[in-house]
Short mmCIF file of C-alpha atoms in Angstrom, two decimals:
data_model
loop_
_atom_site.label_atom_id
_atom_site.label_comp_id
_atom_site.label_asym_id
_atom_site.label_seq_id
_atom_site.Cartn_x
_atom_site.Cartn_y
_atom_site.Cartn_z
CA MET A 1 100.56 -28.28 -98.22
CA SER A 2 99.27 -25.56 -100.43
CA THR A 3 99.55 -21.94 -99.44
CA LYS A 4 96.16 -21.14 -100.93
CA PRO A 5 93.65 -19.64 -98.56
CA LEU A 6 91.29 -22.12 -96.98
CA LEU A 7 88.24 -20.06 -97.81
CA THR A 8 87.83 -17.27 -100.33
CA VAL A 9 84.59 -15.46 -101.02
CA GLU A 10 84.79 -13.16 -104.02
CA GLU A 11 82.21 -10.55 -104.86
CA VAL A 12 79.30 -12.81 -104.00
CA HIS A 13 75.75 -11.70 -104.63
CA SER A 14 72.72 -13.73 -103.55
CA TYR A 15 69.02 -13.49 -103.29
CA TYR A 16 66.27 -14.73 -101.08
CA GLY A 17 63.43 -15.07 -103.50
CA THR A 18 63.43 -11.71 -105.26
CA SER A 19 65.12 -9.76 -102.52
CA HIS A 20 68.80 -9.01 -103.08
CA ILE A 21 70.51 -9.87 -99.78
CA LEU A 22 74.28 -10.15 -100.44
CA HIS A 23 75.71 -7.20 -102.37
CA GLY A 24 79.16 -8.32 -103.38
CA VAL A 25 80.71 -9.92 -100.31
CA SER A 26 84.42 -10.67 -100.30
CA ILE A 27 86.32 -12.42 -97.51
CA THR A 28 89.53 -14.33 -97.30
CA LEU A 29 90.39 -16.78 -94.54
CA GLN A 30 93.92 -18.03 -94.77
CA SER A 31 93.42 -20.37 -91.82
CA GLY A 32 92.59 -19.97 -88.19
CA VAL A 33 89.56 -17.97 -87.06
CA ALA A 34 87.53 -15.40 -88.94
CA VAL A 35 84.46 -13.72 -87.54
CA ILE A 36 81.77 -11.72 -89.31
CA LEU A 37 80.15 -9.35 -86.90
CA GLY A 38 76.85 -7.67 -87.69
CA ARG A 39 73.43 -6.98 -86.36
CA ASN A 40 70.30 -8.95 -87.10
CA GLY A 41 69.10 -8.82 -90.73
CA MET A 42 72.42 -7.75 -92.19
CA GLY A 43 72.74 -10.90 -94.26
CA LYS A 44 75.04 -12.96 -92.04
CA THR A 45 72.98 -16.11 -92.21
CA THR A 46 72.45 -15.71 -95.98
CA LEU A 47 76.28 -15.48 -96.36
CA VAL A 48 76.75 -18.70 -94.35
CA LYS A 49 73.96 -20.45 -96.36
CA THR A 50 75.48 -19.22 -99.66
CA ILE A 51 78.89 -20.64 -98.69
CA MET A 52 77.25 -23.97 -97.70
CA GLY A 53 75.35 -24.13 -100.99
CA LEU A 54 71.99 -23.88 -99.30
CA VAL A 55 71.30 -20.58 -101.02
CA PRO A 56 72.60 -20.24 -104.61
CA ALA A 57 75.14 -17.54 -105.33
CA ARG A 58 73.82 -15.49 -108.23
CA SER A 59 77.27 -14.23 -109.10
CA GLY A 60 80.73 -14.17 -107.63
CA LYS A 61 82.96 -17.06 -106.57
CA ILE A 62 83.50 -19.19 -103.50
CA LEU A 63 86.83 -21.08 -103.33
CA LEU A 64 87.92 -23.74 -100.93
CA ASN A 65 91.61 -24.37 -100.91
CA GLY A 66 91.71 -22.75 -104.32
CA GLU A 67 89.03 -25.06 -105.72
CA ASP A 68 85.89 -23.39 -107.13
CA VAL A 69 82.98 -24.70 -105.00
CA THR A 70 80.51 -21.91 -105.89
CA HIS A 71 77.92 -24.31 -107.38
CA PHE A 72 78.59 -27.29 -105.13
CA LYS A 73 75.66 -28.87 -103.47
CA PRO A 74 75.58 -28.78 -99.65
CA TYR A 75 76.59 -32.50 -99.33
CA GLN A 76 79.50 -32.04 -101.76
CA LEU A 77 80.77 -29.08 -99.64
CA ALA A 78 80.58 -31.19 -96.55
CA LEU A 79 82.60 -33.85 -98.29
CA CYS A 80 85.19 -31.22 -99.06
CA GLY A 81 85.67 -30.78 -95.28
CA VAL A 82 83.22 -28.06 -94.27
CA GLY A 83 81.33 -28.53 -91.08
CA TYR A 84 78.21 -26.45 -90.44
CA VAL A 85 76.55 -25.48 -87.21
CA PRO A 86 73.32 -23.76 -88.30
CA GLN A 87 71.50 -20.96 -86.58
CA GLY A 88 68.96 -22.21 -84.04
CA ARG A 89 70.81 -25.58 -83.89
CA ALA A 90 68.41 -27.39 -86.20
CA LEU A 91 68.74 -30.73 -84.39
CA PHE A 92 66.76 -33.76 -85.49
CA ARG A 93 63.83 -34.24 -83.20
CA SER A 94 63.40 -37.88 -84.15
CA LEU A 95 66.95 -38.76 -83.21
CA THR A 96 68.66 -39.28 -79.83
CA VAL A 97 71.93 -37.56 -78.96
CA GLU A 98 73.87 -40.70 -79.79
CA GLU A 99 72.06 -41.17 -83.11
CA HIS A 100 73.08 -37.68 -84.15
CA PHE A 101 76.70 -38.85 -83.96
CA GLN A 102 75.96 -42.18 -85.61
CA LEU A 103 74.29 -40.35 -88.43
CA ALA A 104 76.96 -37.76 -89.01
CA THR A 105 80.28 -39.57 -88.24
CA ARG A 106 82.43 -39.71 -91.33
CA GLY A 107 86.05 -40.36 -92.14
CA GLY A 108 88.54 -37.88 -93.57
CA ASN A 109 91.23 -36.11 -91.74
CA GLY A 110 92.31 -39.32 -90.00
CA ARG A 111 88.87 -39.52 -88.33
CA LYS A 112 90.00 -37.53 -85.32
CA TRP A 113 86.49 -36.81 -84.12
CA GLU A 114 84.04 -39.52 -83.14
CA ALA A 115 81.25 -39.59 -80.55
CA GLU A 116 83.80 -40.47 -77.90
CA GLN A 117 85.93 -37.35 -78.43
CA VAL A 118 82.78 -35.19 -78.40
CA TYR A 119 81.76 -36.75 -75.14
CA GLU A 120 85.15 -35.93 -73.76
CA LEU A 121 84.81 -32.35 -74.92
CA PHE A 122 81.18 -32.12 -73.60
CA PRO A 123 80.71 -34.63 -70.82
CA ARG A 124 77.14 -33.53 -70.28
CA LEU A 125 76.20 -35.03 -73.62
CA ARG A 126 77.47 -38.47 -72.60
CA GLU A 127 74.94 -38.51 -69.74
CA ARG A 128 72.20 -37.65 -72.23
CA ALA A 129 73.30 -40.03 -74.99
CA LYS A 130 70.08 -42.04 -75.08
CA GLN A 131 67.79 -39.01 -74.78
CA SER A 132 65.94 -37.18 -77.56
CA ALA A 133 67.79 -34.14 -78.78
CA MET A 134 64.70 -32.07 -77.96
CA SER A 135 64.91 -32.93 -74.25
CA LEU A 136 68.21 -31.08 -73.91
CA SER A 137 68.72 -27.61 -72.51
CA GLY A 138 69.65 -24.77 -74.87
CA GLY A 139 73.36 -25.04 -74.01
CA GLU A 140 73.36 -28.84 -74.47
CA GLN A 141 71.61 -28.46 -77.77
CA GLN A 142 74.25 -26.09 -78.95
CA MET A 143 76.94 -28.55 -77.86
CA LEU A 144 75.21 -31.31 -79.75
CA ALA A 145 74.97 -29.11 -82.86
CA ILE A 146 78.70 -28.45 -82.64
CA GLY A 147 79.46 -32.12 -81.98
CA ARG A 148 77.44 -33.25 -84.93
CA ALA A 149 79.53 -30.95 -87.15
CA LEU A 150 82.75 -32.10 -85.51
CA VAL A 151 82.20 -35.79 -86.15
CA THR A 152 82.11 -35.11 -89.95
CA ASN A 153 85.81 -34.28 -89.32
CA PRO A 154 85.88 -30.90 -91.03
CA ARG A 155 88.90 -28.73 -91.87
CA LEU A 156 86.67 -25.66 -91.61
CA LEU A 157 83.84 -25.23 -89.08
CA ILE A 158 81.24 -22.71 -90.08
CA MET A 159 79.03 -21.53 -87.25
CA ASP A 160 75.99 -19.32 -87.37
CA GLU A 161 75.42 -17.44 -84.17
CA PRO A 162 76.27 -20.11 -81.64
CA SER A 163 75.81 -17.60 -78.82
CA GLU A 164 72.10 -17.19 -79.57
CA GLY A 165 69.95 -17.72 -76.52
CA LEU A 166 72.71 -18.97 -74.22
CA ALA A 167 73.33 -17.98 -70.62
CA PRO A 168 76.63 -16.02 -70.19
CA VAL A 169 78.31 -18.82 -68.16
CA ILE A 170 77.50 -21.37 -70.82
CA LEU A 171 78.68 -19.02 -73.56
CA ASP A 172 81.99 -18.58 -71.73
CA HIS A 173 82.43 -22.31 -71.73
CA LEU A 174 81.67 -22.52 -75.45
CA ILE A 175 84.12 -19.69 -76.29
CA GLU A 176 86.83 -21.58 -74.42
CA THR A 177 85.90 -24.67 -76.38
CA PHE A 178 86.23 -22.78 -79.70
CA GLN A 179 89.57 -21.43 -78.57
CA SER A 180 90.87 -24.93 -77.81
CA LEU A 181 89.51 -26.20 -81.13
CA ALA A 182 91.35 -23.42 -82.89
CA GLN A 183 94.54 -24.36 -81.06
CA MET A 184 94.06 -27.91 -82.19
CA GLY A 185 94.26 -26.63 -85.73
CA MET A 186 90.63 -26.33 -86.64
CA SER A 187 89.77 -23.35 -88.82
CA ILE A 188 86.67 -21.56 -87.79
CA PHE A 189 84.36 -19.19 -89.67
CA LEU A 190 81.87 -17.59 -87.38
CA VAL A 191 79.01 -15.12 -87.90
CA GLU A 192 77.96 -13.37 -84.72
CA GLN A 193 76.13 -10.40 -83.37
CA ASN A 194 77.62 -10.89 -79.94
CA LEU A 195 80.52 -8.46 -79.63
CA ARG A 196 82.19 -10.28 -76.78
CA THR A 197 82.18 -13.69 -78.54
CA ALA A 198 83.44 -12.12 -81.79
CA THR A 199 86.28 -10.11 -80.24
CA THR A 200 87.44 -12.89 -77.98
CA LEU A 201 87.78 -15.32 -80.84
CA ALA A 202 89.14 -13.18 -83.65
CA GLN A 203 91.93 -10.71 -83.10
CA LYS A 204 92.73 -9.82 -86.70
CA ASP A 205 90.22 -11.39 -89.10
CA LEU A 206 87.23 -9.55 -87.83
CA TYR A 207 84.81 -8.28 -90.47
CA ILE A 208 81.89 -5.92 -90.01
CA MET A 209 78.84 -6.69 -92.15
CA VAL A 210 76.15 -4.09 -92.77
CA SER A 211 73.23 -4.47 -95.23
CA GLY A 212 74.74 -7.32 -97.22
CA THR A 213 78.29 -5.96 -97.62
CA ILE A 214 81.46 -6.08 -95.67
CA VAL A 215 82.08 -2.51 -94.59
CA ALA A 216 85.30 -2.92 -92.66
CA LYS A 217 87.95 -5.31 -91.48
CA VAL A 218 88.94 -4.23 -88.01
CA GLU A 219 91.15 -5.42 -85.10
CA ALA A 220 89.41 -6.55 -82.03
CA GLU A 221 91.33 -4.13 -79.90
CA THR A 222 90.21 -1.18 -81.98
CA LEU A 223 86.63 -2.19 -81.89
CA LEU A 224 86.71 -2.76 -78.10
CA HIS A 225 88.24 0.67 -77.44
CA ASP A 226 86.60 2.74 -80.06
CA GLN A 227 83.08 3.46 -79.09
CA SER A 228 82.29 5.59 -82.15
CA ALA A 229 83.30 2.68 -84.47
CA ARG A 230 81.02 0.32 -82.51
CA GLU A 231 78.12 2.74 -82.72
CA LYS A 232 78.76 3.42 -86.36
CA TYR A 233 78.91 -0.25 -87.45
CA LEU A 234 76.89 -2.11 -84.88
CA GLY A 235 74.65 0.45 -83.28
CA VAL A 236 75.68 -0.83 -79.83
CA LYS A 237 76.35 1.23 -76.80
CA ALA A 238 79.33 0.46 -74.57
CA ALA A 239 77.12 -0.71 -71.85
CA GLU A 240 75.64 -3.51 -73.89
CA THR A 241 78.92 -5.34 -74.44
CA MET B 1 26.55 -65.76 -78.54
CA PRO B 2 26.10 -64.81 -82.19
CA ASP B 3 26.59 -61.11 -81.56
CA LEU B 4 30.01 -61.61 -79.94
CA SER B 5 31.21 -63.65 -82.92
CA ARG B 6 29.98 -60.93 -85.22
CA ILE B 7 32.04 -58.39 -83.31
CA LEU B 8 35.06 -60.66 -83.33
CA PHE B 9 34.54 -61.18 -87.10
CA GLN B 10 34.54 -57.40 -87.67
CA ILE B 11 37.63 -56.91 -85.46
CA LEU B 12 39.49 -59.42 -87.56
CA ASN B 13 38.20 -57.93 -90.78
CA GLY B 14 39.34 -54.53 -89.53
CA LEU B 15 42.73 -55.83 -88.47
CA THR B 16 43.48 -57.62 -91.77
CA PHE B 17 42.36 -54.59 -93.80
CA ALA B 18 44.53 -52.49 -91.52
CA GLY B 19 47.47 -54.78 -92.29
CA LEU B 20 47.02 -54.25 -96.04
CA LEU B 21 46.58 -50.51 -95.54
CA PHE B 22 49.73 -50.36 -93.42
CA VAL B 23 51.82 -51.89 -96.23
CA ILE B 24 50.35 -49.44 -98.75
CA ALA B 25 50.57 -46.41 -96.54
CA SER B 26 54.07 -46.85 -95.10
CA GLY B 27 55.64 -46.29 -98.47
CA PHE B 28 53.26 -43.51 -99.24
CA SER B 29 53.99 -41.88 -95.90
CA LEU B 30 57.78 -41.94 -96.37
CA MET B 31 57.58 -40.37 -99.85
CA PHE B 32 55.23 -37.76 -98.37
CA GLY B 33 57.33 -37.08 -95.32
CA LEU B 34 60.69 -36.89 -97.06
CA MET B 35 59.89 -35.15 -100.31
CA ARG B 36 56.75 -33.33 -99.37
CA VAL B 37 55.30 -34.91 -102.45
CA VAL B 38 51.85 -36.50 -102.09
CA ASN B 39 52.07 -39.38 -104.57
CA LEU B 40 48.61 -39.36 -105.94
CA ALA B 41 49.61 -42.15 -108.30
CA HIS B 42 49.86 -44.46 -105.33
CA GLY B 43 46.38 -46.05 -105.92
CA ALA B 44 47.31 -46.70 -109.52
CA PHE B 45 50.56 -48.35 -108.32
CA TYR B 46 48.50 -50.61 -106.12
CA ILE B 47 46.17 -51.81 -108.90
CA LEU B 48 49.10 -52.20 -111.25
CA GLY B 49 50.70 -54.54 -108.67
CA ALA B 50 47.51 -56.63 -108.61
CA TYR B 51 47.27 -56.75 -112.35
CA ILE B 52 50.89 -57.79 -112.75
CA ALA B 53 50.39 -60.60 -110.29
CA TRP B 54 47.21 -61.69 -112.03
CA THR B 55 48.93 -61.74 -115.40
CA ILE B 56 51.85 -63.79 -114.14
CA GLN B 57 49.34 -66.32 -112.81
CA ALA B 58 47.37 -66.29 -116.04
CA GLN B 59 50.62 -67.12 -117.86
CA GLY B 60 51.05 -70.12 -115.61
CA GLY B 61 53.42 -68.56 -113.10
CA GLY B 62 53.31 -69.50 -109.43
CA TRP B 63 51.87 -67.31 -106.71
CA VAL B 64 55.35 -66.51 -105.19
CA MET B 65 56.61 -65.48 -108.62
CA ALA B 66 53.51 -63.33 -109.16
CA VAL B 67 54.01 -61.51 -105.84
CA LEU B 68 57.71 -60.96 -106.54
CA MET B 69 57.16 -59.65 -110.02
CA ALA B 70 54.37 -57.32 -108.83
CA SER B 71 56.65 -55.85 -106.16
CA LEU B 72 59.56 -55.49 -108.56
CA GLY B 73 57.44 -54.10 -111.41
CA VAL B 74 55.83 -51.43 -109.26
CA GLY B 75 59.21 -50.61 -107.66
CA ILE B 76 60.61 -49.89 -111.09
CA LEU B 77 57.53 -47.82 -112.00
CA ALA B 78 58.00 -45.83 -108.83
CA LEU B 79 61.65 -45.17 -109.87
CA LEU B 80 60.45 -43.93 -113.23
CA ALA B 81 57.89 -41.73 -111.49
CA PHE B 82 60.72 -40.37 -109.29
CA PHE B 83 62.88 -39.35 -112.22
CA LEU B 84 59.82 -37.67 -113.86
CA ILE B 85 58.99 -35.81 -110.62
CA GLN B 86 62.61 -34.68 -110.37
CA ARG B 87 62.31 -32.81 -113.63
CA VAL B 88 59.58 -30.54 -112.24
CA GLU B 89 60.11 -27.96 -109.50
CA GLY B 90 57.84 -27.12 -106.63
CA ASP B 91 55.65 -29.27 -104.39
CA MET B 92 52.37 -28.44 -106.10
CA PRO B 93 53.43 -29.06 -109.77
CA GLN B 94 55.12 -32.31 -108.56
CA THR B 95 51.91 -33.45 -106.88
CA LEU B 96 49.81 -32.58 -109.88
CA LEU B 97 52.21 -34.56 -112.03
CA THR B 98 51.64 -37.67 -109.85
CA LEU B 99 47.91 -37.17 -110.23
CA GLY B 100 48.28 -37.14 -113.99
CA LEU B 101 50.62 -40.17 -113.84
CA GLY B 102 48.11 -42.05 -111.69
CA ILE B 103 45.21 -41.40 -114.03
CA GLY B 104 47.42 -42.35 -117.02
CA VAL B 105 48.53 -45.60 -115.46
CA ALA B 106 44.98 -46.48 -114.39
CA ASP B 107 43.77 -45.83 -117.97
CA VAL B 108 46.46 -48.02 -119.41
CA CYS B 109 45.42 -50.74 -116.92
CA LEU B 110 41.86 -50.40 -118.16
CA LEU B 111 43.02 -50.70 -121.78
CA ILE B 112 45.12 -53.82 -121.07
CA TRP B 113 43.06 -55.67 -118.45
CA GLY B 114 39.52 -54.43 -119.19
CA GLY B 115 36.74 -53.43 -116.81
CA LEU B 116 35.95 -56.78 -115.27
CA PRO B 117 37.22 -57.33 -111.69
CA LYS B 118 40.12 -59.67 -111.32
CA THR B 119 41.09 -61.92 -108.35
CA ILE B 120 44.44 -63.40 -107.74
CA ALA B 121 44.39 -67.00 -106.58
CA ALA B 122 46.22 -67.50 -103.30
CA PRO B 123 47.99 -70.81 -102.78
CA SER B 124 45.48 -73.44 -101.55
CA GLN B 125 47.60 -74.16 -98.47
CA ILE B 126 46.86 -70.74 -97.02
CA ARG B 127 43.35 -70.39 -98.44
CA VAL B 128 41.74 -72.88 -96.03
CA PRO B 129 39.43 -71.65 -93.25
CA VAL B 130 41.12 -71.67 -89.83
CA THR B 131 39.17 -72.48 -86.73
CA ILE B 132 40.51 -71.17 -83.41
CA ALA B 133 38.43 -71.90 -80.25
CA GLY B 134 35.36 -72.60 -82.25
CA PHE B 135 35.64 -69.42 -84.30
CA THR B 136 36.22 -69.90 -88.04
CA TYR B 137 37.94 -67.27 -90.15
CA PRO B 138 39.63 -67.32 -93.63
CA GLY B 139 43.22 -68.54 -93.29
CA TYR B 140 44.36 -66.20 -96.07
CA ARG B 141 43.26 -63.18 -94.06
CA TYR B 142 45.34 -64.40 -91.07
CA PHE B 143 48.25 -64.67 -93.52
CA VAL B 144 47.78 -61.06 -94.64
CA LEU B 145 47.76 -59.90 -91.04
CA ILE B 146 50.89 -61.90 -90.15
CA ALA B 147 52.63 -60.70 -93.30
CA ALA B 148 51.80 -57.07 -92.50
CA ILE B 149 53.13 -57.47 -88.90
CA PHE B 150 56.33 -59.03 -90.27
CA ILE B 151 56.78 -56.19 -92.77
CA GLY B 152 56.10 -53.75 -89.98
CA PHE B 153 58.84 -55.23 -87.79
CA LEU B 154 61.26 -55.18 -90.71
CA LEU B 155 60.51 -51.56 -91.42
CA TRP B 156 60.78 -50.72 -87.73
CA TYR B 157 64.17 -52.43 -87.60
CA VAL B 158 65.45 -50.59 -90.65
CA PHE B 159 64.10 -47.28 -89.28
CA GLN B 160 65.43 -47.58 -85.74
CA ARG B 161 68.61 -49.57 -86.10
CA THR B 162 70.24 -48.85 -89.45
CA GLN B 163 71.99 -45.85 -90.94
CA LEU B 164 69.40 -45.75 -93.77
CA GLY B 165 66.73 -45.48 -91.13
CA ARG B 166 68.56 -42.70 -89.29
CA ILE B 167 68.99 -40.78 -92.51
CA ILE B 168 65.25 -41.14 -93.35
CA ARG B 169 64.17 -40.04 -89.91
CA ALA B 170 66.58 -37.07 -89.89
CA GLY B 171 65.50 -36.30 -93.47
CA VAL B 172 61.91 -36.12 -92.48
CA ASP B 173 62.84 -33.68 -89.76
CA ASN B 174 65.20 -31.48 -91.84
CA ARG B 175 66.41 -32.39 -95.28
CA ALA B 176 68.79 -29.48 -95.75
CA ILE B 177 70.68 -30.18 -92.53
CA VAL B 178 71.14 -33.82 -93.45
CA ALA B 179 72.75 -32.69 -96.72
CA THR B 180 75.15 -30.40 -94.90
CA LEU B 181 76.51 -33.55 -93.02
CA GLY B 182 77.82 -34.84 -96.32
CA ILE B 183 74.86 -37.16 -97.06
CA ASN B 184 73.51 -37.17 -100.65
CA ILE B 185 69.85 -37.00 -99.79
CA ASP B 186 68.76 -37.16 -103.46
CA ARG B 187 70.08 -40.74 -103.54
CA LEU B 188 68.07 -41.46 -100.47
CA PHE B 189 64.90 -40.29 -102.21
CA ILE B 190 65.57 -42.82 -104.98
CA LYS B 191 65.83 -45.66 -102.39
CA VAL B 192 62.64 -44.52 -100.61
CA PHE B 193 60.65 -44.33 -103.83
CA PHE B 194 61.85 -47.77 -104.87
CA LEU B 195 61.03 -49.20 -101.47
CA GLY B 196 57.59 -47.48 -101.49
CA GLY B 197 56.88 -48.92 -104.96
CA ILE B 198 57.93 -52.43 -103.84
CA LEU B 199 55.64 -52.26 -100.82
CA THR B 200 52.75 -50.99 -102.87
CA GLY B 201 53.20 -53.67 -105.57
CA LEU B 202 53.34 -56.22 -102.83
CA ALA B 203 50.19 -54.97 -101.28
CA GLY B 204 48.41 -55.05 -104.63
CA ALA B 205 49.45 -58.71 -105.18
CA ILE B 206 48.49 -59.73 -101.65
CA GLY B 207 45.31 -57.61 -101.44
CA GLY B 208 44.10 -58.73 -104.89
CA SER B 209 43.32 -62.15 -103.47
CA TYR B 210 40.45 -60.98 -101.29
CA LEU B 211 39.65 -57.51 -102.67
CA ALA B 212 38.95 -57.91 -106.40
CA VAL B 213 40.90 -55.40 -108.42
CA GLY B 214 39.20 -53.40 -111.06
CA PRO B 215 38.64 -49.81 -112.32
CA GLY B 216 37.97 -47.42 -109.44
CA MET B 217 40.01 -49.45 -107.03
CA ASP B 218 42.92 -47.11 -107.55
CA PHE B 219 41.14 -44.09 -106.18
CA ALA B 220 39.51 -46.11 -103.43
CA MET B 221 42.95 -47.24 -102.22
CA LEU B 222 44.48 -43.76 -102.60
CA THR B 223 41.73 -42.36 -100.45
CA PHE B 224 42.35 -44.99 -97.77
CA ALA B 225 46.13 -44.33 -97.88
CA LEU B 226 45.55 -40.59 -97.56
CA ALA B 227 43.25 -41.27 -94.61
CA VAL B 228 45.93 -43.39 -92.92
CA VAL B 229 48.57 -40.79 -93.42
CA ILE B 230 46.42 -37.87 -92.38
CA ILE B 231 45.40 -39.71 -89.20
CA GLY B 232 48.78 -41.28 -88.38
CA GLY B 233 50.99 -38.39 -89.48
CA MET B 234 53.36 -38.36 -92.36
CA GLY B 235 56.86 -39.75 -92.40
CA SER B 236 56.32 -42.06 -89.34
CA ILE B 237 56.11 -45.84 -89.43
CA THR B 238 54.34 -45.93 -86.08
CA GLY B 239 51.90 -43.32 -87.41
CA SER B 240 51.20 -45.50 -90.47
CA ALA B 241 50.60 -48.53 -88.27
CA VAL B 242 48.21 -46.71 -85.88
CA GLY B 243 46.54 -44.81 -88.71
CA ALA B 244 45.99 -48.10 -90.55
CA LEU B 245 44.53 -49.71 -87.43
CA ILE B 246 42.10 -46.85 -86.94
CA VAL B 247 41.00 -46.68 -90.59
CA GLY B 248 40.74 -50.48 -90.85
CA LEU B 249 38.56 -50.79 -87.72
CA VAL B 250 36.39 -47.81 -88.49
CA ASP B 251 35.76 -49.05 -91.98
CA SER B 252 35.09 -52.59 -90.88
CA PHE B 253 32.62 -51.67 -88.12
CA GLY B 254 31.11 -48.90 -90.24
CA ARG B 255 30.40 -51.22 -93.12
CA SER B 256 28.89 -53.86 -90.83
CA TYR B 257 26.75 -51.78 -88.49
CA PHE B 258 26.06 -48.54 -90.37
CA SER B 259 26.73 -49.46 -93.95
CA GLU B 260 25.25 -46.21 -95.37
CA LEU B 261 27.49 -44.18 -93.07
CA ALA B 262 30.83 -46.08 -93.57
CA ILE B 263 32.47 -43.35 -95.61
CA PHE B 264 31.00 -40.64 -93.46
CA LEU B 265 32.31 -42.30 -90.25
CA LEU B 266 35.82 -42.38 -91.78
CA SER B 267 35.64 -38.74 -92.82
CA LEU B 268 34.39 -37.88 -89.31
CA THR B 269 37.42 -39.66 -87.83
CA ILE B 270 39.77 -37.69 -90.10
CA ILE B 271 38.05 -34.41 -89.09
CA ALA B 272 38.23 -35.26 -85.40
CA VAL B 273 41.95 -36.06 -85.67
CA ILE B 274 42.77 -32.91 -87.69
CA MET B 275 40.92 -30.72 -85.14
CA VAL B 276 42.95 -32.06 -82.24
CA ARG B 277 46.28 -32.71 -84.00
CA PRO B 278 46.54 -31.13 -87.46
CA GLN B 279 49.87 -32.90 -88.09
CA GLY B 280 48.38 -36.34 -87.38
CA LEU B 281 48.75 -38.52 -84.28
CA PHE B 282 52.45 -39.23 -84.83
CA GLY B 283 53.27 -36.43 -87.22
CA ARG B 284 55.78 -33.74 -86.39
CA VAL B 285 55.48 -30.06 -87.11
CA GLU B 286 58.27 -28.86 -89.33
CA GLU B 287 60.22 -25.97 -87.98
#
């Protein structure tokens, strides 16, 4: 195995139309879990989309295991072992739960993940296998979006705000799932605005993003106990955690 | 009861025309739904299919050969159109390009085949009148209807039961996300354009036996295909089938009972559907 970092983002700039969104973002994920924490509109989704090749990087570099993937198309990135859980789930409304897995299941990595393993992870999806994805509850939809990415058997799972719109109890279950995925050796790159999700998942690789740049790399402990840092970077009061 | 048989006759006319429209519109609808490109050359593709079939017959080829060559020829033309469209960016420039392509192909057809309407001779075995329970109707039209139903089932099977069908359905819903699953959606577009071309060439060859093909037929068929897709909703096989049924029956009854108002009735149907469901009866709203 190489010792190159799994994911490297170097001085990446990107635009949405004419507006400059990412102003030179740099991140290194050796392996394990990295979280980008930031409020709405700070460029988190653009960062994820740029890594996935859905938004072109105007300058800078994105490396995957040392290989330059900056100008890869989304499908090529996926074939390199990157799984993507988009913001708002983006499930296919014409497909049933089962069909999402049939569509997405792909080899690689010894094909550890198939529909069966996802059903074991999220038993509620098995009960809904024949149903349309749109008939699921918010939590089930998020499980399906995660499962859809898992069956592509990625080395790196990129998730864009999986906590969005979920009840706390469901979110707790998801956080536990992410932790067990990480223990199984899956690397996870997560962008979040939910402080609790972010700090539970990443102890060291926790980046703060403000206005299209990474302003700090902090430890979860520090962020949890330093109210002034929280207010400075995230504009959140202690009570909102 | 003469009036009853007239109604039955119009129903069958409507159904057989619907069958033809379904074959034309299903390819059109898939291109539309997947690529967001309205292929305004679709009518020209249709007449080219008919002309190819006619030429094969004129050269002494059999009917089956004529139908196969028309399908393949238009399939290849659709591929060429696809590569041309790929070189242009943006939905509107792409759509305008197809309009230009359509006019160009139709003009070349006029140059080669002239302005006189042409009819493709169907095999004599299926050209005979068929009498069922005292009601006589052209056998060839029954054949068109059965062929359309068969193609419909084939498409339905591909759509619902195969990986290609799943990719197409998911692609109509959200192209970008399909790509992030490691699926090369550009390659899918090529397949869908080829398939759409084959279906349209086939429709031209089959339709040319009872609707004479000539100048102007391209825009007439394009208009019908647009009506089917607007009513049924883009990117849905079921939508194409239902849209084709509605357009076929409205057109058939309109022509028979209110011949001056036939086009108006069709437009009225389109307006009524758009007012209630702007995305068409089986269309989906993109998020």
